[in-house]
Coordinates of C-alpha atoms in Angstrom, one line a residue:
X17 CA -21.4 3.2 4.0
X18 CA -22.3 1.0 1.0
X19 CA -22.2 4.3 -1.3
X20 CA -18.5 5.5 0.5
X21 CA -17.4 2.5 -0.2
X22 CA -17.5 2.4 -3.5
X23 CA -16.5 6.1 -3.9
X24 CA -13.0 4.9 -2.4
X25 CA -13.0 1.6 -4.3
X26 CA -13.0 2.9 -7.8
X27 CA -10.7 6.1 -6.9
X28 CA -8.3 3.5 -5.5
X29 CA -8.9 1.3 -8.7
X30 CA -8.1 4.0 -11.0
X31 CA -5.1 5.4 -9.0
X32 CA -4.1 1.3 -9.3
X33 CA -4.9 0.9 -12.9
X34 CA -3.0 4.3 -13.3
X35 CA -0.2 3.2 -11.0
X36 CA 0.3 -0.1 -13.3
X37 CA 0.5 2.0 -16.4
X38 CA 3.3 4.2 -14.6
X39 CA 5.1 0.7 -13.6
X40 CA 4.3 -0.5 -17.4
X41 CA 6.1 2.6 -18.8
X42 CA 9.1 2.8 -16.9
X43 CA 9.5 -1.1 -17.1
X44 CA 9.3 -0.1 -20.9
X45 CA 12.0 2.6 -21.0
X46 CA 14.3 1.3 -17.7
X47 CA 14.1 -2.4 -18.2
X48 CA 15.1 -4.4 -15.1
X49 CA 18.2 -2.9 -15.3
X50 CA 20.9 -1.5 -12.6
X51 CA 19.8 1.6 -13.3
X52 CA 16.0 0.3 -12.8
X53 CA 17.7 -1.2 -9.3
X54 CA 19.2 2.2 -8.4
X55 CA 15.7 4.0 -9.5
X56 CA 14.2 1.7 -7.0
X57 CA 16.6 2.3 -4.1
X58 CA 16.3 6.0 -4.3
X59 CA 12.7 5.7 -4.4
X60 CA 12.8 3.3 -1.3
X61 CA 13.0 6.5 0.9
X62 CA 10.0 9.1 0.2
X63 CA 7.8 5.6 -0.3
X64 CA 9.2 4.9 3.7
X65 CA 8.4 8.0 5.0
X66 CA 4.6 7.6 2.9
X67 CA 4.2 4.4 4.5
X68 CA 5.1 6.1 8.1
X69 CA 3.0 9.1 7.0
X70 CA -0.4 7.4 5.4
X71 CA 0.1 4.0 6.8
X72 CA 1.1 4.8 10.1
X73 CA 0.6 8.1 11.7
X74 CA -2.6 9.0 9.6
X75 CA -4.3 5.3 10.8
X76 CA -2.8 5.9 13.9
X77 CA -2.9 8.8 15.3
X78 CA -4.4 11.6 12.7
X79 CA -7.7 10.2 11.9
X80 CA -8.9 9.4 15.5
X81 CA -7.3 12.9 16.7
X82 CA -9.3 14.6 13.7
X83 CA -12.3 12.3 14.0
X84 CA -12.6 13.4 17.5
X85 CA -11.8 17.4 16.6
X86 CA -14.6 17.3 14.1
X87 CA -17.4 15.9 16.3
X88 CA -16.3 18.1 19.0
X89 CA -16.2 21.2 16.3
X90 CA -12.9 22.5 17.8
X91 CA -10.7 24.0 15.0
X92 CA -8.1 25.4 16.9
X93 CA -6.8 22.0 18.0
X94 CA -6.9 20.6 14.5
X95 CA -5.6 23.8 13.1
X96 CA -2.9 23.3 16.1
X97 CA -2.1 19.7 14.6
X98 CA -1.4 20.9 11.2
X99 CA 0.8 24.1 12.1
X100 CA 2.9 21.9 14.1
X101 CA 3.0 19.2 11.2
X102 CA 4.2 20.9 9.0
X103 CA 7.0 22.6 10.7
X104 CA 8.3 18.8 11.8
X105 CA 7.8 18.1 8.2
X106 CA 9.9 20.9 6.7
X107 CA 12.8 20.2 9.1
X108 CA 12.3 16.2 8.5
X109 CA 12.4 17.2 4.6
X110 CA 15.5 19.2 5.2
X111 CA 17.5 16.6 6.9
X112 CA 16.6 13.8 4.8
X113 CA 18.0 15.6 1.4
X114 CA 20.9 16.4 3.3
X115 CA 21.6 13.1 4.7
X116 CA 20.8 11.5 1.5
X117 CA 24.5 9.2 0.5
X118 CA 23.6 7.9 4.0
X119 CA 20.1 7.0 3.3
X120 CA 21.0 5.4 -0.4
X121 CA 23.8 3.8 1.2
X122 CA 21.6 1.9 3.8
X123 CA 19.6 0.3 0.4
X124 CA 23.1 -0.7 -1.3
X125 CA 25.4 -2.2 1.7
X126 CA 25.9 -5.2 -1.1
X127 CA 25.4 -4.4 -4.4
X128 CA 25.3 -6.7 -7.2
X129 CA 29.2 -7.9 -8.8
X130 CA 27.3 -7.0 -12.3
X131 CA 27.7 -3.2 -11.3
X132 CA 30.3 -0.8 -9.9
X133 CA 29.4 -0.3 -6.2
X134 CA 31.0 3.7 -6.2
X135 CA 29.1 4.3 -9.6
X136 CA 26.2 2.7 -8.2
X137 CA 25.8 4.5 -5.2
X138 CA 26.5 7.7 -6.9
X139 CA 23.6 7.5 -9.1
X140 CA 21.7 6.8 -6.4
X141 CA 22.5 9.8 -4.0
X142 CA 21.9 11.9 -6.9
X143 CA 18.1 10.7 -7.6
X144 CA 17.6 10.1 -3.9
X145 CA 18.2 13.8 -3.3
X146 CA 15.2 14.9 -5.5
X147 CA 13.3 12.1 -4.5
X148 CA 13.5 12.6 -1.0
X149 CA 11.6 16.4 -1.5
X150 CA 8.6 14.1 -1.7
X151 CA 8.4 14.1 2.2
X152 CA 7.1 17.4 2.3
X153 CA 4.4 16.7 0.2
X154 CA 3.5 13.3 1.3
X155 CA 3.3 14.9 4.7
X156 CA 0.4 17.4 3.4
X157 CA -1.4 14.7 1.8
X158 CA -1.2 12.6 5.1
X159 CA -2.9 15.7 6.6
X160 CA -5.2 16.5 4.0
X161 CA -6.8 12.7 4.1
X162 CA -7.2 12.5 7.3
X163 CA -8.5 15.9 7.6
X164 CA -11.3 15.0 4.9
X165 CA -11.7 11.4 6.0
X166 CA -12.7 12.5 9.5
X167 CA -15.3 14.4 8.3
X168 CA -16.3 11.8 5.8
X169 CA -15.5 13.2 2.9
X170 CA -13.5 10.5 0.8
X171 CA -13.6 11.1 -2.8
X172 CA -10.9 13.6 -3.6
X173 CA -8.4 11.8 -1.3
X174 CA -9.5 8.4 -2.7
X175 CA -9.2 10.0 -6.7
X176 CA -5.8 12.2 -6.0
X177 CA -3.0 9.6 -6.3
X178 CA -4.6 9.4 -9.8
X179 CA -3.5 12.8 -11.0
X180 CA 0.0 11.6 -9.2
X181 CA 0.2 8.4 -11.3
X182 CA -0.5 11.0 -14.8
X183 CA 2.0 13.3 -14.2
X184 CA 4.6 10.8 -13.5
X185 CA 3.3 8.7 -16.4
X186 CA 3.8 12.5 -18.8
X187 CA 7.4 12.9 -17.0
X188 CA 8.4 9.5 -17.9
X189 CA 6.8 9.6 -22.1
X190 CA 9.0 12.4 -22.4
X191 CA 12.1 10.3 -22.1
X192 CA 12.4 8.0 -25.0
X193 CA 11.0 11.6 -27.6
X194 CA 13.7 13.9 -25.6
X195 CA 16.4 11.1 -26.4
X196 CA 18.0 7.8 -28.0
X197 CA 19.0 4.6 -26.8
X198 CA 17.8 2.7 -23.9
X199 CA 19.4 4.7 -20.8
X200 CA 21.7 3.2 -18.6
X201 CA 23.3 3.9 -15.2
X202 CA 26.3 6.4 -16.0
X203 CA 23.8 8.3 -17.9
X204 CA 22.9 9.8 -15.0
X205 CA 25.8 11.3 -14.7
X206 CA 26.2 13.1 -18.2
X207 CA 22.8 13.1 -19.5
X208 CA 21.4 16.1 -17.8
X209 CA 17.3 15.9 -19.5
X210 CA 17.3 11.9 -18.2
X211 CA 18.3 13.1 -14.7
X212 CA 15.4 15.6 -14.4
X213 CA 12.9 13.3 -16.0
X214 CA 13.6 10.6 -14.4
X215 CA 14.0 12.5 -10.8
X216 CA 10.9 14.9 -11.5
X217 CA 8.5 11.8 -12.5
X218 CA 7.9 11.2 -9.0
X219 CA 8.4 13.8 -7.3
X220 CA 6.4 16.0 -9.1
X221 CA 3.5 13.4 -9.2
X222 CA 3.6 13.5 -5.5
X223 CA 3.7 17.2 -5.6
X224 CA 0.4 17.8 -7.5
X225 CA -1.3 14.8 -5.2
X226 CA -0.4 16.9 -2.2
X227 CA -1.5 20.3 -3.5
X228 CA -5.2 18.6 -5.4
X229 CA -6.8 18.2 -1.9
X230 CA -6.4 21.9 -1.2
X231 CA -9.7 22.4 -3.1
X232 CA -11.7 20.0 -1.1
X233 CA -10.6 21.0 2.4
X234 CA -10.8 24.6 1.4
X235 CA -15.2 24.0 0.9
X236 CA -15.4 22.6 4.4
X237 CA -16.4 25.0 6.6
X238 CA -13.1 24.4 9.0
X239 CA -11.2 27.7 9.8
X240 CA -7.2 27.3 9.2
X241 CA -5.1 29.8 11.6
X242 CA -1.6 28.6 11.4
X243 CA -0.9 28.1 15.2
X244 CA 2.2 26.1 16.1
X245 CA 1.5 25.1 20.0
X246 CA 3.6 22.5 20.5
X247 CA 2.2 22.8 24.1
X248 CA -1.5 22.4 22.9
X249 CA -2.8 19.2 24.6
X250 CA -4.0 17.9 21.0
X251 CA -0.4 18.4 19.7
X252 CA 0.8 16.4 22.9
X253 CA -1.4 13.7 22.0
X254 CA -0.5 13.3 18.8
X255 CA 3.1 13.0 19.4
X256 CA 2.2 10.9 22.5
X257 CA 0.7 8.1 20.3
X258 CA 3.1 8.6 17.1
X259 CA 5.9 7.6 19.4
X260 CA 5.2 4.1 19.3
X261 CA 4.2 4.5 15.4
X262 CA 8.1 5.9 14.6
X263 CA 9.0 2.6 16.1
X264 CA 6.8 0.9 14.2
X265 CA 7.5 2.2 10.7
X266 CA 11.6 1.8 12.1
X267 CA 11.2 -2.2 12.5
X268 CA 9.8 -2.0 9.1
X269 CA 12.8 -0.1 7.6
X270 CA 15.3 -2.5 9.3
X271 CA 13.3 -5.5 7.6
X272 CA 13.6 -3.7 4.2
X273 CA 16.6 -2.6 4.1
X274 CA 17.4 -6.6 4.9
X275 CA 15.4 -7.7 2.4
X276 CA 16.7 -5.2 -0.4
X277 CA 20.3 -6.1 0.2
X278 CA 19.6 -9.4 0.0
X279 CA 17.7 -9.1 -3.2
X280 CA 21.2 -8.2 -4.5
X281 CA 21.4 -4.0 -5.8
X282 CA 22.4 -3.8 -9.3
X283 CA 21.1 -7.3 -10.5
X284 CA 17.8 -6.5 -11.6
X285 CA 16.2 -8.7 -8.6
X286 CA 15.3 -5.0 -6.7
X287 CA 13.9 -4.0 -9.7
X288 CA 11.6 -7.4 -9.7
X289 CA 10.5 -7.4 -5.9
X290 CA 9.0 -3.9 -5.7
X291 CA 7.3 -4.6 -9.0
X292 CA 5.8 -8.0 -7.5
X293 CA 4.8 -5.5 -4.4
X294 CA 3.3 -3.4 -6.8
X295 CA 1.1 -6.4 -8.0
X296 CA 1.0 -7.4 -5.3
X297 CA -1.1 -4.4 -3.3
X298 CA -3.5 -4.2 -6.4
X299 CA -5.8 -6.6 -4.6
X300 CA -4.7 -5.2 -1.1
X301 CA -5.4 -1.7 -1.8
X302 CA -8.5 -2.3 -3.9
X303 CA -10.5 -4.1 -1.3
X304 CA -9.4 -3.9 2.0
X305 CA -8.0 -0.2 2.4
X306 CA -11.5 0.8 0.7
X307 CA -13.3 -1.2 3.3
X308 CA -10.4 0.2 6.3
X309 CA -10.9 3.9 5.1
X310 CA -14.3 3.7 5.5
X311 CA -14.9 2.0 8.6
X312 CA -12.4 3.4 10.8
X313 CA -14.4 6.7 11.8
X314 CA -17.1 4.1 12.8
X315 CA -15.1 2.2 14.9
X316 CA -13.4 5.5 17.0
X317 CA -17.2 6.5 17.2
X318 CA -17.7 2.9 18.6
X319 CA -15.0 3.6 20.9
X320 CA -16.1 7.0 22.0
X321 CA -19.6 5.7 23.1
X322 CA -18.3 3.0 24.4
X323 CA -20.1 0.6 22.4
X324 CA -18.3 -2.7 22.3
X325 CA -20.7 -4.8 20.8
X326 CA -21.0 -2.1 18.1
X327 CA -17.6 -2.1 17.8
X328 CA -17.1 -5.9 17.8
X329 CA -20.0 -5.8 14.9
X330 CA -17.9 -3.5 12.8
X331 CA -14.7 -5.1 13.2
X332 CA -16.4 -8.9 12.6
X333 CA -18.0 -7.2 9.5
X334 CA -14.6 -6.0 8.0
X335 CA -12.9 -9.7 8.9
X336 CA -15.4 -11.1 6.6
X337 CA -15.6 -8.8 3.9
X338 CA -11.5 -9.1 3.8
X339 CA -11.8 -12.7 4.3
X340 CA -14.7 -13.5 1.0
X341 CA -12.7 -10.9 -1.4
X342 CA -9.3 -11.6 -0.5
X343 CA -9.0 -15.2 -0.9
X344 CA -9.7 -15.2 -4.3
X345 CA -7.2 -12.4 -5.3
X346 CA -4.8 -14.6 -3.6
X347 CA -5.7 -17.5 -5.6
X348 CA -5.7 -15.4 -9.0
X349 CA -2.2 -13.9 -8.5
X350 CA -1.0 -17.2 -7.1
X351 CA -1.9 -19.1 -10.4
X352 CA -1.5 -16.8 -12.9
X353 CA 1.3 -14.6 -11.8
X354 CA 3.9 -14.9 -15.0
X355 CA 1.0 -14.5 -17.9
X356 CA -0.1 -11.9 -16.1
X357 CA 3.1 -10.1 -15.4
X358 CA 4.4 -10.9 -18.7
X359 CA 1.2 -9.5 -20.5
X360 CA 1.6 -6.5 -18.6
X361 CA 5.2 -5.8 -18.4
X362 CA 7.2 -7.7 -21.3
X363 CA 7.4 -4.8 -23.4
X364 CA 10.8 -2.4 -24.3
X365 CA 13.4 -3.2 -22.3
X366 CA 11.6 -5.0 -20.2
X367 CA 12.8 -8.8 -21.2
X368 CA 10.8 -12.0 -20.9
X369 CA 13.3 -12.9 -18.2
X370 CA 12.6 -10.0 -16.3
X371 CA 9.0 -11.0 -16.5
X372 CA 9.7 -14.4 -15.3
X373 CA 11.8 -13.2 -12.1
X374 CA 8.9 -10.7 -11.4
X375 CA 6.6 -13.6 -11.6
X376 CA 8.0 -15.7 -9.4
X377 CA 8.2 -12.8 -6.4
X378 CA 4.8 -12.2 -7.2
X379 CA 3.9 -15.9 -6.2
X380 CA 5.6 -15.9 -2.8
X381 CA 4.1 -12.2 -2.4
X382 CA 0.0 -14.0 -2.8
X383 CA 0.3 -16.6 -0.4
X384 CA -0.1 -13.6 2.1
X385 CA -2.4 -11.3 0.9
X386 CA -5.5 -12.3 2.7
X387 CA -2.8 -12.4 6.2
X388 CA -1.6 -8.8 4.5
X389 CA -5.1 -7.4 4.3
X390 CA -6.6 -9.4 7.9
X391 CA -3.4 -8.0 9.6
X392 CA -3.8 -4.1 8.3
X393 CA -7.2 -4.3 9.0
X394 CA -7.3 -5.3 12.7
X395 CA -4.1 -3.2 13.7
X396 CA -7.0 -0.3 13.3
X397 CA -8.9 -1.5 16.2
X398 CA -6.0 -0.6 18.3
X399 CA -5.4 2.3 16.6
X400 CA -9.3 3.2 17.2
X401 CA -8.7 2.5 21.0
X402 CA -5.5 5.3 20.5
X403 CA -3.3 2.1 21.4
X404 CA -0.1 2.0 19.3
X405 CA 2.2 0.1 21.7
X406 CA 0.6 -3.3 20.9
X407 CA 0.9 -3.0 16.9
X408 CA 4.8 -1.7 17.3
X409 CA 5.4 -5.0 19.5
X410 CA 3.5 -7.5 16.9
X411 CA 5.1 -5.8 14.0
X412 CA 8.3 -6.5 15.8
X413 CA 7.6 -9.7 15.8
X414 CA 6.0 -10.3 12.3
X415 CA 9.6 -8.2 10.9
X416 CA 11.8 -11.0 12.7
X417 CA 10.0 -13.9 11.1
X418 CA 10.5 -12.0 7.9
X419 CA 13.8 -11.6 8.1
X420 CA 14.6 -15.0 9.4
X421 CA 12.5 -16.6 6.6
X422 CA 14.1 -14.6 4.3
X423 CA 17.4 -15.5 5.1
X424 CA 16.4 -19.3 5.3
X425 CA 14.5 -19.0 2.1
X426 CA 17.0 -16.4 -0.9
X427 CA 19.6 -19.2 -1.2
X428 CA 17.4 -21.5 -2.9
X429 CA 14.6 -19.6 -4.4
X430 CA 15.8 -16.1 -4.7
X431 CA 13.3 -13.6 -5.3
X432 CA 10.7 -16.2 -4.7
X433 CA 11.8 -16.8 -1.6
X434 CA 11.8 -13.3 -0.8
X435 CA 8.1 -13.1 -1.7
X436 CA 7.1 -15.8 0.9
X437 CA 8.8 -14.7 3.3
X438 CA 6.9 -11.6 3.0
X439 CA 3.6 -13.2 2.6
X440 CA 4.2 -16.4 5.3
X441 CA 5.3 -13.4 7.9
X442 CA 2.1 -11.9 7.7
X443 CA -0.1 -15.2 7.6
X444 CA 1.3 -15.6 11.8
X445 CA 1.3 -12.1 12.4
X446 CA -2.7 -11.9 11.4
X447 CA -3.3 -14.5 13.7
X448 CA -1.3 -13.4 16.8
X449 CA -3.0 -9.4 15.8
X450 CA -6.2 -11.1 16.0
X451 CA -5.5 -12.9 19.1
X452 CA -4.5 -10.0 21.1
X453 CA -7.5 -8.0 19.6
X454 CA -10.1 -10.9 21.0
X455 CA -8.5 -10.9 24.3
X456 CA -8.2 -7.4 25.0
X457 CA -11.6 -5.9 23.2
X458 CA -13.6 -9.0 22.7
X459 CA -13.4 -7.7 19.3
X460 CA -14.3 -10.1 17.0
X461 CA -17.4 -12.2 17.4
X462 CA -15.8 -16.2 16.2
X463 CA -19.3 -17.6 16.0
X464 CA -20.0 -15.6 12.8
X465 CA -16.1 -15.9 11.1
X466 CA -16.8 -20.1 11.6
X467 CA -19.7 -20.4 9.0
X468 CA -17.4 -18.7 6.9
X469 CA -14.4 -21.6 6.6
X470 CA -15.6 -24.5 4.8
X471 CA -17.4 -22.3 1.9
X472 CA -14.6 -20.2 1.1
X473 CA -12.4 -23.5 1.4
X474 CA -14.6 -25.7 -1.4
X475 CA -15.0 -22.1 -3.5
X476 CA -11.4 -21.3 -3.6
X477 CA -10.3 -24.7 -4.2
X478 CA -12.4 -24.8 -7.4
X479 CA -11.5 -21.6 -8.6
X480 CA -8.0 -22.3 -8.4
X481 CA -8.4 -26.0 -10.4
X482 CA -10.4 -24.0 -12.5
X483 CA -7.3 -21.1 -13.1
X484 CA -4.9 -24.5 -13.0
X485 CA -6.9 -25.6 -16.0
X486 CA -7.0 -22.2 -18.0
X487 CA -3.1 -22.0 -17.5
X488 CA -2.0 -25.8 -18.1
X489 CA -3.8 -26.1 -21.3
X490 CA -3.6 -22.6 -23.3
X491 CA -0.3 -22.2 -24.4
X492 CA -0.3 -18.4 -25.4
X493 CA 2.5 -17.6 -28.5
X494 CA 1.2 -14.0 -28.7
X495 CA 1.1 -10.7 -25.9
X496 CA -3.1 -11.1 -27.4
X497 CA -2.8 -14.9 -26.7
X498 CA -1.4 -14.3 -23.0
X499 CA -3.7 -11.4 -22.7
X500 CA -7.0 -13.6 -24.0
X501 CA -5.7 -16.5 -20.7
X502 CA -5.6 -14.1 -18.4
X503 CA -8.9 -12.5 -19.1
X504 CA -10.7 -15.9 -19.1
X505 CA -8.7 -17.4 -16.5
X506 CA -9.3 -14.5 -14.1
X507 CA -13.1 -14.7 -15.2
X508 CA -13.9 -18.2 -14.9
X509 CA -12.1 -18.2 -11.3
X510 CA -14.1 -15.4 -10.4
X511 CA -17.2 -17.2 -11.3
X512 CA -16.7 -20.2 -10.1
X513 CA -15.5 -18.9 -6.7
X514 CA -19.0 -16.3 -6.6
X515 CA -21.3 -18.8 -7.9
X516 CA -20.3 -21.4 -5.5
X517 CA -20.6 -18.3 -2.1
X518 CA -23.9 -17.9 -3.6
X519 CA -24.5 -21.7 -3.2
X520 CA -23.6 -21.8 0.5
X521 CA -25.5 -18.8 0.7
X522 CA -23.0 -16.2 2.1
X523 CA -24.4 -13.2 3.4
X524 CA -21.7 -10.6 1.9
X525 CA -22.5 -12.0 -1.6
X526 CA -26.6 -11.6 -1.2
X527 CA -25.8 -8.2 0.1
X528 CA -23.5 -6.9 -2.2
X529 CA -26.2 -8.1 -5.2
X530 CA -29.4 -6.7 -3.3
X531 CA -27.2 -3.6 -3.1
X532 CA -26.2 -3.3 -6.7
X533 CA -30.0 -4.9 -7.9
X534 CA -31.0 -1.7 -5.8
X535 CA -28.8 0.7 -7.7
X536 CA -29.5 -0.2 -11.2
X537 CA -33.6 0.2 -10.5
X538 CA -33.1 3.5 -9.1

């Protein structure tokens, strides 16, 4: 588990390092610019349908189904599964290029008085329509993870969003050598080589991610016959308990769509809050989907045998893991948010303004990310039982308070607010999730998540005086001077905060060194 682990954690840390590089480079050419806002907003949709895809359907449906299908060796249902998949997800593809001014239209109900709402819109459809071909192939690498996953195979599918972030990062190099003059949003229109660049960046990234599992499902020894049953009992099942995902993912949509128009299209401030979310789920994808991705074929097997303690041991596990490496992400992010975006991002066209609004999303964003990460993490225990009623009705609930706080919150603080709302949402929804998990699974054994509370309180208190410290007194002149404070504010917080577990004697620390201690002997 240890040695999976890992495999998934660095993949996902070079796909992140990669995926800042791709944020870096078009922050560099676009600037936080209308065009960057309309960029964005055509974007908004394939991302959706990946988080409905890989976030939803894949954690909720496709790797228990193909978990299951590979213990059981039965190829025809998985092969079954796919057929039927990716019919659904040609027609879905279809209608969503087709539908696309209604789509782009949904992200730009108020844009900005800075832009022309017609001009605005058009650009968008016209990105959104290549952008949306992305469905397709986010759909096969849904179907491809959770396909190698189940049979615990995680390296390609951890390592493949890499080559995705390289392509885009080739597309999007091309743009200032092909071209003068920072682009702008009736280029679109007229400038025919910064359409398809722009357009084919993603979409062909996404493209080659797809297609680069193909190898590593081929050298399984599963048998692929195309066979679309949509009667087959495993197909039923599938759609039987994506149902309640659809609504899920929906509630989502509704809450960002909000949340976009409210960030004002065409300003810039669009352009600032996905880049803070980008930062954002650096920490979130790092550590806890490495730890989810890995444990969730435990915890259907823990199902399956009906093992509840076993179960309640894996999910207690995970809580704490999240719990000791989130917390001081959270801090880091929360302190040093603007030298860090500005060190990475104030380049170009990307102004020190633009850096600052980032910033300040990117605060409000890390208040939640240890709520983030705890709420992701237990919504798999349902998902493990094949119950996805119960996360659409929490996620209902966390959405409202999102949307209420971000109404409550824009006026004053704008994008900052925005970010808090986000991050305060998902503080109360991890708490009601793990509620409902303890009550209905006995899930989550408290006696061993109390010892944890006032040692990760003293450690992340002193980490963040000593980030406070770092950041009050160096006064950075230079992108090396703000580069130098982040490095040794982000180390001496680290420290601190792992010297101190070590102290109080925290069992994930001792066996995260025994494990490494172990490694370098061999």
């Amino acid at each position: 588990m240890f040695k999976d682990t890992v495999i998934v954690a660095l993949g996902t840390a070079v796909s992140r390092i990669t995926g800042l590089l791709r944020v870096i480079v078009l922050g560099i050419i676009l600037g936080q610019t209308a065009l960057a806002d309309a960029f964005d907003g055509a974007n908004n949709s394939p991302n959706s349908i990946y988080e409905l895809l890989v976030g939803g359907i894949l954690a909720a449906s496709l790797l228990p189904l193909f978990t299951r299908f590979a213990e059981d060796k039965d190829d025809t249902a998985t092969s079954a599964v796919i057929s039927v998949s990716v019919i659904l997800l040609t027609i879905a593809t279809v209608v969503a290029v087709l539908c696309a001014p209604f789509i782009f239209h949904l992200y730009s109900l108020q844009p900005s008085e800075l832009v022309n709402a017609d001009e605005y819109r058009r650009a968008g459809t016209q990105m959104a329509r290549i952008f949306l071909i992305q469905i397709f192939f986010y759909g096969l690498t849904a179907l491809g993870t959770a396909f190698l996953n189940a049979r615990r195979r995680f390296a390609m599918a951890a390592w493949a969003p890499v080559l995705s972030n390289l392509v885009t990062i080739g597309f999007l190099l091309l743009i200032p050598i092909l071209r003068d003059g920072s682009p702008e949003l009736v280029d679109i229109f007229s400038d025919r080589t910064l359409f398809l660049l722009l357009t084919l960046s993603a979409t062909g990234g996404i493209a080659v991610m797809a297609l680069s599992l193909y190898p590593a499902v081929r050298a399984t020894d599963f048998s692929f016959r195309f066979t679309p049953d949509f009667s087959h009992p495993a197909v039923r099942a599938m759609v039987k308990m994506s149902l309640w995902t659809f609504g899920y993912v929906a509630t989502n949509q509704i809450a960002l769509i909000v949340i976009k128009n409210l960030a004002d299209p065409g300003s810039g401030n669009q352009d600032a809050y996905s880049k803070a979310f980008i930062f954002f789920m650096l920490p979130h994808s790092l550590l806890t989907l490495s730890i989810a991705t890995t444990f969730v074929p435990e915890l259907v097997r823990r199902v399956r045998e009906n093992d509840a303690s076993g179960f309640a041991r894996w999910m207690t596990s995970g809580i704490r893991w999240i719990t000791v490496l989130t917390i001081p992400a959270a801090i880091g992010l929360a302190v040093m948010a603007h030298p860090i975006v500005s060190t990475l991002l104030e380049h170009g066209n990307f102004s020190a303004q633009a850096a600052l609004n980032t910033s300040r999303a990117l605060t409000g964003f890390a208040v939640g990310i240890t709520g983030f990460s705890l709420y992701i993490f237990c919504l798999r225990g349902f998902y493990a039982h094949e119950d996805t009623r119960t996360p659409f009705y929490v996620n209902v609930v966390q959405n409202a308070i999102n949307i209420v706080l971000a109404l409550a919150l824009v006026g004053r603080h704008g994008v900052l607010g925005l970010g808090l709302a986000f991050g305060l949402s998902y503080i109360i929804a991890a708490i009601i999730v793990a509620v409902i998990l303890q009550r209905r699974f006995s899930a989550i054994t408290v006696s061993a998540l109390r010892p944890l509370f006032f040692p990760v309180t003293i450690a992340g208190t002193m980490m963040g005086c000593a980030l406070w410290g770092v950041h009050q007194l160096w006064n950075p002149l230079s992108i090396f001077g703000r580069m130098s404070e982040v490095s040794v504010g982000l180390l001496l917080g680290a420290s601190v905060y792992a010297v101190l577990l070590k102290v109080f004697k925290i069992d994930e620390v001792q066996q995260f060194s025994d494990r490494l201690l172990k490694r370098s002997r061999f």
